[in-house]
Coordinates of C-alpha atoms in Angstrom, one line a residue:
M1 CA 211.1 -31.3 334.1
E2 CA 207.9 -31.0 331.9
T3 CA 205.3 -33.5 332.3
G4 CA 204.0 -34.1 328.7
G5 CA 201.4 -31.6 328.7
A6 CA 201.1 -28.2 326.8
F7 CA 204.1 -26.3 327.7
G8 CA 207.9 -26.9 327.2
A9 CA 211.4 -25.4 327.9
G10 CA 212.3 -21.8 327.9
L11 CA 214.0 -19.8 325.2
G12 CA 217.7 -20.5 325.4
S13 CA 220.3 -21.0 328.0
P14 CA 220.2 -19.7 331.4
L15 CA 223.0 -17.3 330.1
L16 CA 220.1 -15.6 328.0
A17 CA 217.7 -15.5 330.9
G18 CA 218.3 -11.6 331.4
L19 CA 217.9 -10.9 327.7
L20 CA 215.2 -13.2 326.7
G21 CA 213.7 -14.3 330.0
D22 CA 210.4 -13.7 331.5
A23 CA 210.1 -14.8 335.0
E24 CA 206.3 -14.0 335.4
L25 CA 205.2 -16.1 332.3
A26 CA 207.9 -18.8 333.1
A27 CA 205.9 -19.3 336.5
M28 CA 202.8 -20.2 334.4
L29 CA 204.3 -22.2 331.7
G30 CA 206.1 -24.7 334.2
A31 CA 205.3 -28.3 335.4
D32 CA 204.1 -27.2 338.7
A33 CA 201.6 -24.8 337.3
E34 CA 200.5 -27.5 334.6
I35 CA 199.8 -29.9 337.8
A36 CA 197.7 -27.4 339.6
A37 CA 195.8 -26.8 336.7
I38 CA 195.0 -30.3 336.3
L39 CA 194.0 -31.0 339.7
Q40 CA 191.9 -28.1 339.7
F41 CA 190.1 -29.8 336.8
E42 CA 189.8 -33.2 338.6
V43 CA 188.5 -31.7 341.6
A44 CA 185.8 -29.8 339.7
L45 CA 184.9 -32.8 337.6
A46 CA 184.2 -34.8 340.6
R47 CA 182.0 -32.2 342.2
A48 CA 180.0 -31.9 338.9
A49 CA 179.8 -35.5 338.8
A50 CA 178.5 -35.8 342.3
A51 CA 176.1 -33.3 341.6
E52 CA 174.6 -35.5 339.1
G53 CA 174.7 -38.7 341.1
F54 CA 177.8 -40.5 339.4
V55 CA 179.8 -40.5 342.7
T56 CA 179.3 -39.6 346.0
D57 CA 179.6 -36.1 348.0
A58 CA 182.0 -37.8 350.3
A59 CA 184.2 -39.2 347.4
A60 CA 184.3 -35.8 345.8
L61 CA 185.3 -33.9 349.1
A62 CA 187.9 -36.7 349.6
L63 CA 189.5 -35.9 346.3
A64 CA 189.6 -32.3 347.2
D65 CA 191.5 -33.2 350.3
A66 CA 193.9 -35.4 348.6
C67 CA 194.7 -32.7 345.9
S68 CA 195.2 -30.1 348.5
G69 CA 198.7 -29.7 349.2
F70 CA 199.5 -32.5 346.7
R71 CA 203.2 -32.5 345.9
A72 CA 204.2 -34.6 342.8
D73 CA 207.1 -36.8 342.5
H74 CA 208.5 -35.2 339.3
E75 CA 211.1 -38.0 338.7
A76 CA 208.2 -40.6 338.6
L77 CA 206.1 -38.3 336.5
A78 CA 209.1 -37.9 333.9
A79 CA 209.4 -41.7 333.9
G80 CA 205.5 -42.0 333.3
V81 CA 205.8 -39.6 330.5
A82 CA 208.6 -41.4 328.8
R83 CA 206.3 -44.4 328.8
D84 CA 202.9 -43.0 328.1
G85 CA 203.6 -40.0 326.2
V86 CA 201.2 -38.3 328.6
V87 CA 201.6 -37.2 332.3
M88 CA 198.0 -38.4 333.4
P89 CA 198.7 -42.2 334.1
A90 CA 201.4 -41.5 336.4
L91 CA 199.7 -38.4 337.9
L92 CA 196.6 -40.3 338.6
A93 CA 198.7 -43.0 340.3
Q94 CA 200.5 -40.9 342.5
L95 CA 196.8 -39.4 343.5
R96 CA 195.2 -42.5 344.2
Q97 CA 197.8 -43.3 346.9
R98 CA 196.8 -40.3 348.8
L99 CA 193.0 -41.2 348.2
P100 CA 191.2 -43.7 350.4
A101 CA 190.2 -46.8 348.2
A102 CA 186.4 -46.2 348.7
H103 CA 186.6 -42.9 347.0
H104 CA 188.9 -44.0 344.0
S105 CA 186.1 -43.7 341.6
A106 CA 185.7 -39.9 341.9
L107 CA 189.3 -39.6 340.5
H108 CA 189.2 -38.6 336.8
V109 CA 185.5 -39.8 336.5
G110 CA 184.5 -40.1 332.8
A111 CA 187.4 -38.3 331.5
T112 CA 190.4 -39.1 329.4
S113 CA 193.9 -37.5 329.6
Q114 CA 193.2 -35.1 326.8
D115 CA 190.4 -33.7 328.9
A116 CA 192.5 -32.8 331.8
I117 CA 195.6 -31.8 329.9
D118 CA 193.8 -29.4 327.4
T119 CA 191.3 -28.0 330.0
A120 CA 194.6 -27.2 332.5
L121 CA 196.3 -25.3 329.1
I122 CA 193.1 -23.4 328.8
L123 CA 192.9 -22.4 332.5
R124 CA 196.5 -21.5 332.2
L125 CA 196.3 -19.8 329.0
R126 CA 193.5 -17.6 330.4
S127 CA 196.2 -16.2 333.0
V128 CA 198.8 -15.7 330.3
L129 CA 196.4 -13.7 328.2
E130 CA 195.3 -11.4 330.9
I131 CA 199.0 -10.7 331.3
F132 CA 199.7 -9.9 327.7
E133 CA 196.6 -7.6 327.6
H134 CA 197.9 -5.8 330.6
R135 CA 201.2 -5.5 329.2
L136 CA 199.9 -4.4 325.7
H137 CA 197.8 -1.8 327.5
G138 CA 201.2 -0.4 329.2
L139 CA 203.0 -0.2 325.8
A140 CA 200.1 1.9 324.6
A141 CA 200.6 4.3 327.4
R142 CA 204.1 4.3 326.8
L143 CA 203.9 5.1 322.9
D144 CA 201.4 7.8 323.7
D145 CA 203.7 9.4 326.3
L146 CA 206.6 9.3 323.4
A147 CA 204.3 10.9 321.2
T148 CA 203.4 13.7 323.6
R149 CA 207.2 14.4 324.2
F150 CA 208.6 14.0 320.8
G151 CA 205.7 13.8 318.2
T152 CA 206.0 17.3 316.7
R153 CA 209.8 16.8 316.3
P154 CA 210.9 16.6 312.5
L155 CA 211.8 13.3 311.2
M156 CA 212.4 12.1 307.7
A157 CA 210.2 9.5 306.3
R158 CA 212.1 6.6 304.5
T159 CA 210.5 4.2 301.8
R160 CA 212.5 1.4 300.5
M161 CA 215.2 2.6 303.1
Q162 CA 215.6 5.7 301.3
A163 CA 215.0 9.3 302.4
A164 CA 211.4 10.3 300.8
L165 CA 209.5 13.2 302.3
P166 CA 209.7 15.2 305.7
T167 CA 207.2 14.2 308.4
N168 CA 207.3 14.1 312.2
V169 CA 208.0 11.5 314.8
A170 CA 204.2 11.1 315.7
H171 CA 203.7 9.8 312.2
R172 CA 206.4 7.1 312.8
I173 CA 204.9 6.3 316.5
N174 CA 201.4 5.8 315.0
A175 CA 202.5 3.1 312.7
W176 CA 204.1 1.2 316.1
S177 CA 201.1 2.2 318.3
R178 CA 198.0 1.3 315.9
P179 CA 199.1 -2.6 315.7
V180 CA 199.1 -2.5 319.4
H181 CA 195.5 -1.2 319.7
D182 CA 194.2 -3.7 317.0
L183 CA 196.1 -6.7 318.8
R184 CA 194.2 -5.9 322.0
Q185 CA 190.8 -5.9 320.3
N186 CA 191.8 -9.0 318.2
L187 CA 192.7 -10.8 321.4
N188 CA 189.1 -10.0 322.8
A189 CA 187.5 -11.4 319.8
L190 CA 189.5 -14.7 320.0
L191 CA 188.7 -15.1 323.9
P192 CA 185.4 -16.8 323.4
Q193 CA 186.3 -19.6 321.0
L194 CA 189.7 -20.1 323.2
L195 CA 188.5 -20.2 326.6
R196 CA 186.2 -23.4 326.6
L197 CA 186.0 -26.5 328.5
Q198 CA 187.5 -29.7 327.0
L199 CA 185.4 -32.7 328.1
G200 CA 184.7 -35.5 325.9
G201 CA 185.5 -38.8 327.5
P202 CA 187.9 -41.5 325.7
V203 CA 186.5 -40.7 322.4
G204 CA 184.6 -37.5 322.7
T205 CA 181.2 -38.9 323.4
L206 CA 180.7 -38.5 327.1
D207 CA 179.6 -41.9 327.0
A208 CA 180.6 -42.7 330.6
F209 CA 178.0 -40.1 331.7
G210 CA 175.0 -41.2 329.3
P211 CA 172.1 -38.7 328.7
R212 CA 173.4 -36.6 331.7
G213 CA 176.7 -35.9 329.9
P214 CA 175.9 -32.4 328.8
A215 CA 174.5 -31.4 332.4
V216 CA 177.8 -32.6 333.9
R217 CA 179.9 -30.6 331.3
R218 CA 177.6 -27.8 332.0
R219 CA 178.3 -28.1 335.7
L220 CA 182.1 -28.5 335.2
A221 CA 182.5 -25.4 332.7
A222 CA 180.5 -23.1 335.3
A223 CA 183.0 -24.1 337.8
L224 CA 186.0 -23.6 336.0
G225 CA 184.7 -20.2 334.5
L226 CA 185.2 -21.5 330.9
A227 CA 182.7 -21.7 328.2
D228 CA 180.3 -25.0 328.0
A229 CA 181.1 -26.4 324.0
P230 CA 181.2 -29.7 322.6
Q231 CA 184.6 -31.7 322.9
W232 CA 187.2 -30.2 320.4
H233 CA 189.8 -33.1 320.7
T234 CA 190.7 -33.0 317.2
D235 CA 189.5 -29.3 316.3
R236 CA 192.5 -27.2 317.1
G237 CA 191.5 -24.3 315.1
A238 CA 191.3 -21.9 318.2
L239 CA 194.9 -22.7 319.1
A240 CA 195.9 -22.2 315.6
D241 CA 194.2 -18.8 315.6
L242 CA 195.8 -18.0 318.8
A243 CA 199.2 -18.8 317.4
H244 CA 198.5 -16.7 314.6
W245 CA 197.8 -13.7 317.1
L246 CA 201.1 -14.5 318.8
S247 CA 203.2 -14.4 315.9
R248 CA 201.3 -11.1 314.8
L249 CA 202.2 -9.5 318.3
C250 CA 205.8 -10.9 317.8
G251 CA 206.0 -9.3 314.1
S252 CA 204.3 -5.9 314.9
L253 CA 206.8 -5.3 318.0
G254 CA 209.6 -6.7 315.8
K255 CA 208.5 -3.9 313.1
L256 CA 209.0 -1.5 316.1
G257 CA 212.5 -3.1 316.8
T258 CA 213.5 -2.8 313.3
D259 CA 212.8 0.8 313.1
V260 CA 214.6 1.8 316.0
A261 CA 217.6 -0.1 315.2
L262 CA 217.7 1.9 311.6
M263 CA 217.0 5.0 313.5
A264 CA 219.9 4.6 315.8
Q265 CA 221.9 3.9 312.6
N266 CA 221.4 6.7 310.6
Q267 CA 223.8 9.5 310.8
P268 CA 222.9 11.7 312.2
A269 CA 221.0 9.4 314.5
E270 CA 217.3 10.0 314.9
I271 CA 217.0 8.3 318.3
A272 CA 219.1 8.1 321.6
L273 CA 218.8 5.1 323.7
S274 CA 220.1 4.8 327.4
G275 CA 221.7 1.9 328.5
S276 CA 222.7 0.6 325.0
G277 CA 224.9 -2.3 324.7
G278 CA 228.6 -2.3 324.8
S279 CA 231.4 -3.9 322.7
S280 CA 234.2 -5.9 323.9
S281 CA 236.7 -4.6 321.7
M282 CA 235.0 -1.1 320.3
P283 CA 234.3 1.2 323.0
H284 CA 232.6 3.6 321.0
K285 CA 229.8 1.3 320.1
A286 CA 226.4 1.8 321.5
N287 CA 224.5 -1.2 320.2
P288 CA 220.6 -1.2 320.2
V289 CA 220.2 -4.7 321.7
R290 CA 216.5 -4.7 322.8
A291 CA 215.5 -3.6 319.2
E292 CA 217.6 -6.4 317.8
V293 CA 215.8 -8.8 320.1
L294 CA 212.4 -7.8 319.0
V295 CA 213.7 -8.5 315.4
A296 CA 214.9 -11.8 316.2
L297 CA 211.9 -12.8 318.0
A298 CA 209.6 -11.6 315.3
K299 CA 211.5 -14.1 312.8
Y300 CA 211.5 -16.9 315.5
A301 CA 208.0 -16.6 315.9
A302 CA 207.2 -16.8 312.1
T303 CA 209.1 -20.1 312.0
L304 CA 206.9 -21.5 314.7
L305 CA 203.6 -20.7 313.2
P306 CA 203.6 -23.4 310.6
A307 CA 204.3 -26.1 313.2
M308 CA 201.0 -24.9 314.9
H309 CA 199.1 -25.2 311.3
H310 CA 200.7 -28.8 311.0
A311 CA 199.2 -29.6 314.5
L312 CA 195.9 -29.1 313.1
L313 CA 196.1 -32.5 311.5
H314 CA 194.8 -35.1 313.9
E315 CA 193.8 -38.6 312.8
Q316 CA 190.4 -39.8 313.5
E317 CA 189.6 -39.2 317.2
R318 CA 193.0 -38.3 318.6
S319 CA 196.6 -37.8 317.4
G320 CA 199.4 -38.2 319.7
A321 CA 201.8 -36.9 317.1
A322 CA 200.0 -33.7 316.4
W323 CA 199.3 -33.2 320.1
T324 CA 203.0 -33.6 320.9
L325 CA 203.9 -31.3 318.0
E326 CA 201.6 -28.7 319.8
W327 CA 203.4 -29.1 323.2
L328 CA 206.7 -28.1 321.2
A329 CA 205.4 -25.2 319.3
L330 CA 202.9 -23.2 321.3
P331 CA 205.1 -22.7 324.5
Q332 CA 207.7 -21.5 322.5
L333 CA 205.4 -18.8 320.7
L334 CA 203.8 -17.9 324.1
Q335 CA 207.4 -17.3 325.5
A336 CA 208.8 -15.4 322.2
A337 CA 205.4 -13.2 322.8
G338 CA 206.1 -12.5 326.5
S339 CA 209.6 -11.8 325.8
S340 CA 208.7 -9.5 323.0
L341 CA 206.6 -7.5 325.3
C342 CA 209.2 -7.4 328.2
S343 CA 211.9 -6.1 325.8
T344 CA 209.5 -3.4 324.2
R345 CA 208.9 -2.2 327.5
V346 CA 212.7 -1.7 328.4
L347 CA 213.3 -0.4 324.9
L348 CA 210.5 2.4 325.2
G349 CA 212.0 3.0 328.5
Q350 CA 215.3 3.6 327.0
V351 CA 214.2 6.4 324.8
E352 CA 215.8 9.7 325.5
W353 CA 214.9 11.7 322.5
L354 CA 213.4 11.2 318.8
G355 CA 213.7 12.9 315.7
T356 CA 216.1 14.9 313.7
S357 CA 216.6 17.6 311.1
T358 CA 214.7 17.1 307.9
D359 CA 217.9 17.8 305.8
G360 CA 219.1 15.4 303.1

């Protein structure tokens, strides 16, 4: 069950989990993780508001106690999302039941649903992208190892899918590894604009906090480890940039998958893979399944990128339609990227040898 926040369902049916699944990422993209991040925002917001005198310290402490160990009624949340389009009204109603009435003012003080949901998204993206960076580092190391083991072996370079000139395996591997290094650098450049707090109140003006609004925002950003920035309710450019990066990641790994599939097809084969896929009717087949998955995910990610560009179009101070479109597209892009990284790791681990003669 999803809660009308930033992340949606997984890739395909449960039967495809072994092929396309990413259990580590799935844990961060689910409803429970989203709710936990929202609660983190609400507790930190109450404490920041208390520090500036908008609620009492006792109220902020009571809210923290109420959120500790909180277990949401998912069925009630789903019904609330169906009614309201977002999870916050139903979630706040459940939290109020655990909070003494005298301290209700500390809950969601000066904020709006988008503040909580967008900040929860960014908090989880921070963790997801840390995983992606770690995986890219691992892929770079595996590619370096393949270059060390097989780089001097001969290989026929091919242009427009025709034999061109003799080269070596290191040349081909370099074409795979260079984008991996670039993607890591590009991600580091993207993070400062992406990892920002969202706090603007109902229309983005921080009006509930008056002249102390920037101080509350600054305290909240520091507590959550995010950059302090003006509200970005309708400026989704950083998320569009992230979507572009995710599509580039899938495309770069898809190129690797395309090359591996073609190298396995060539006669004589230019690559040997352990654990290749079998056929129900042709025992001689050894299908490069993981390479094919990378190609499919690259093409899938490319179809999702335009949706994130459409989601840039917010009418006035907030768009429910654009926001919902973002919820549909962004989680699928994240999961496609996560699955691509997992499949590339498996594929590189299957390589037994690379290279061939330069004849023909």
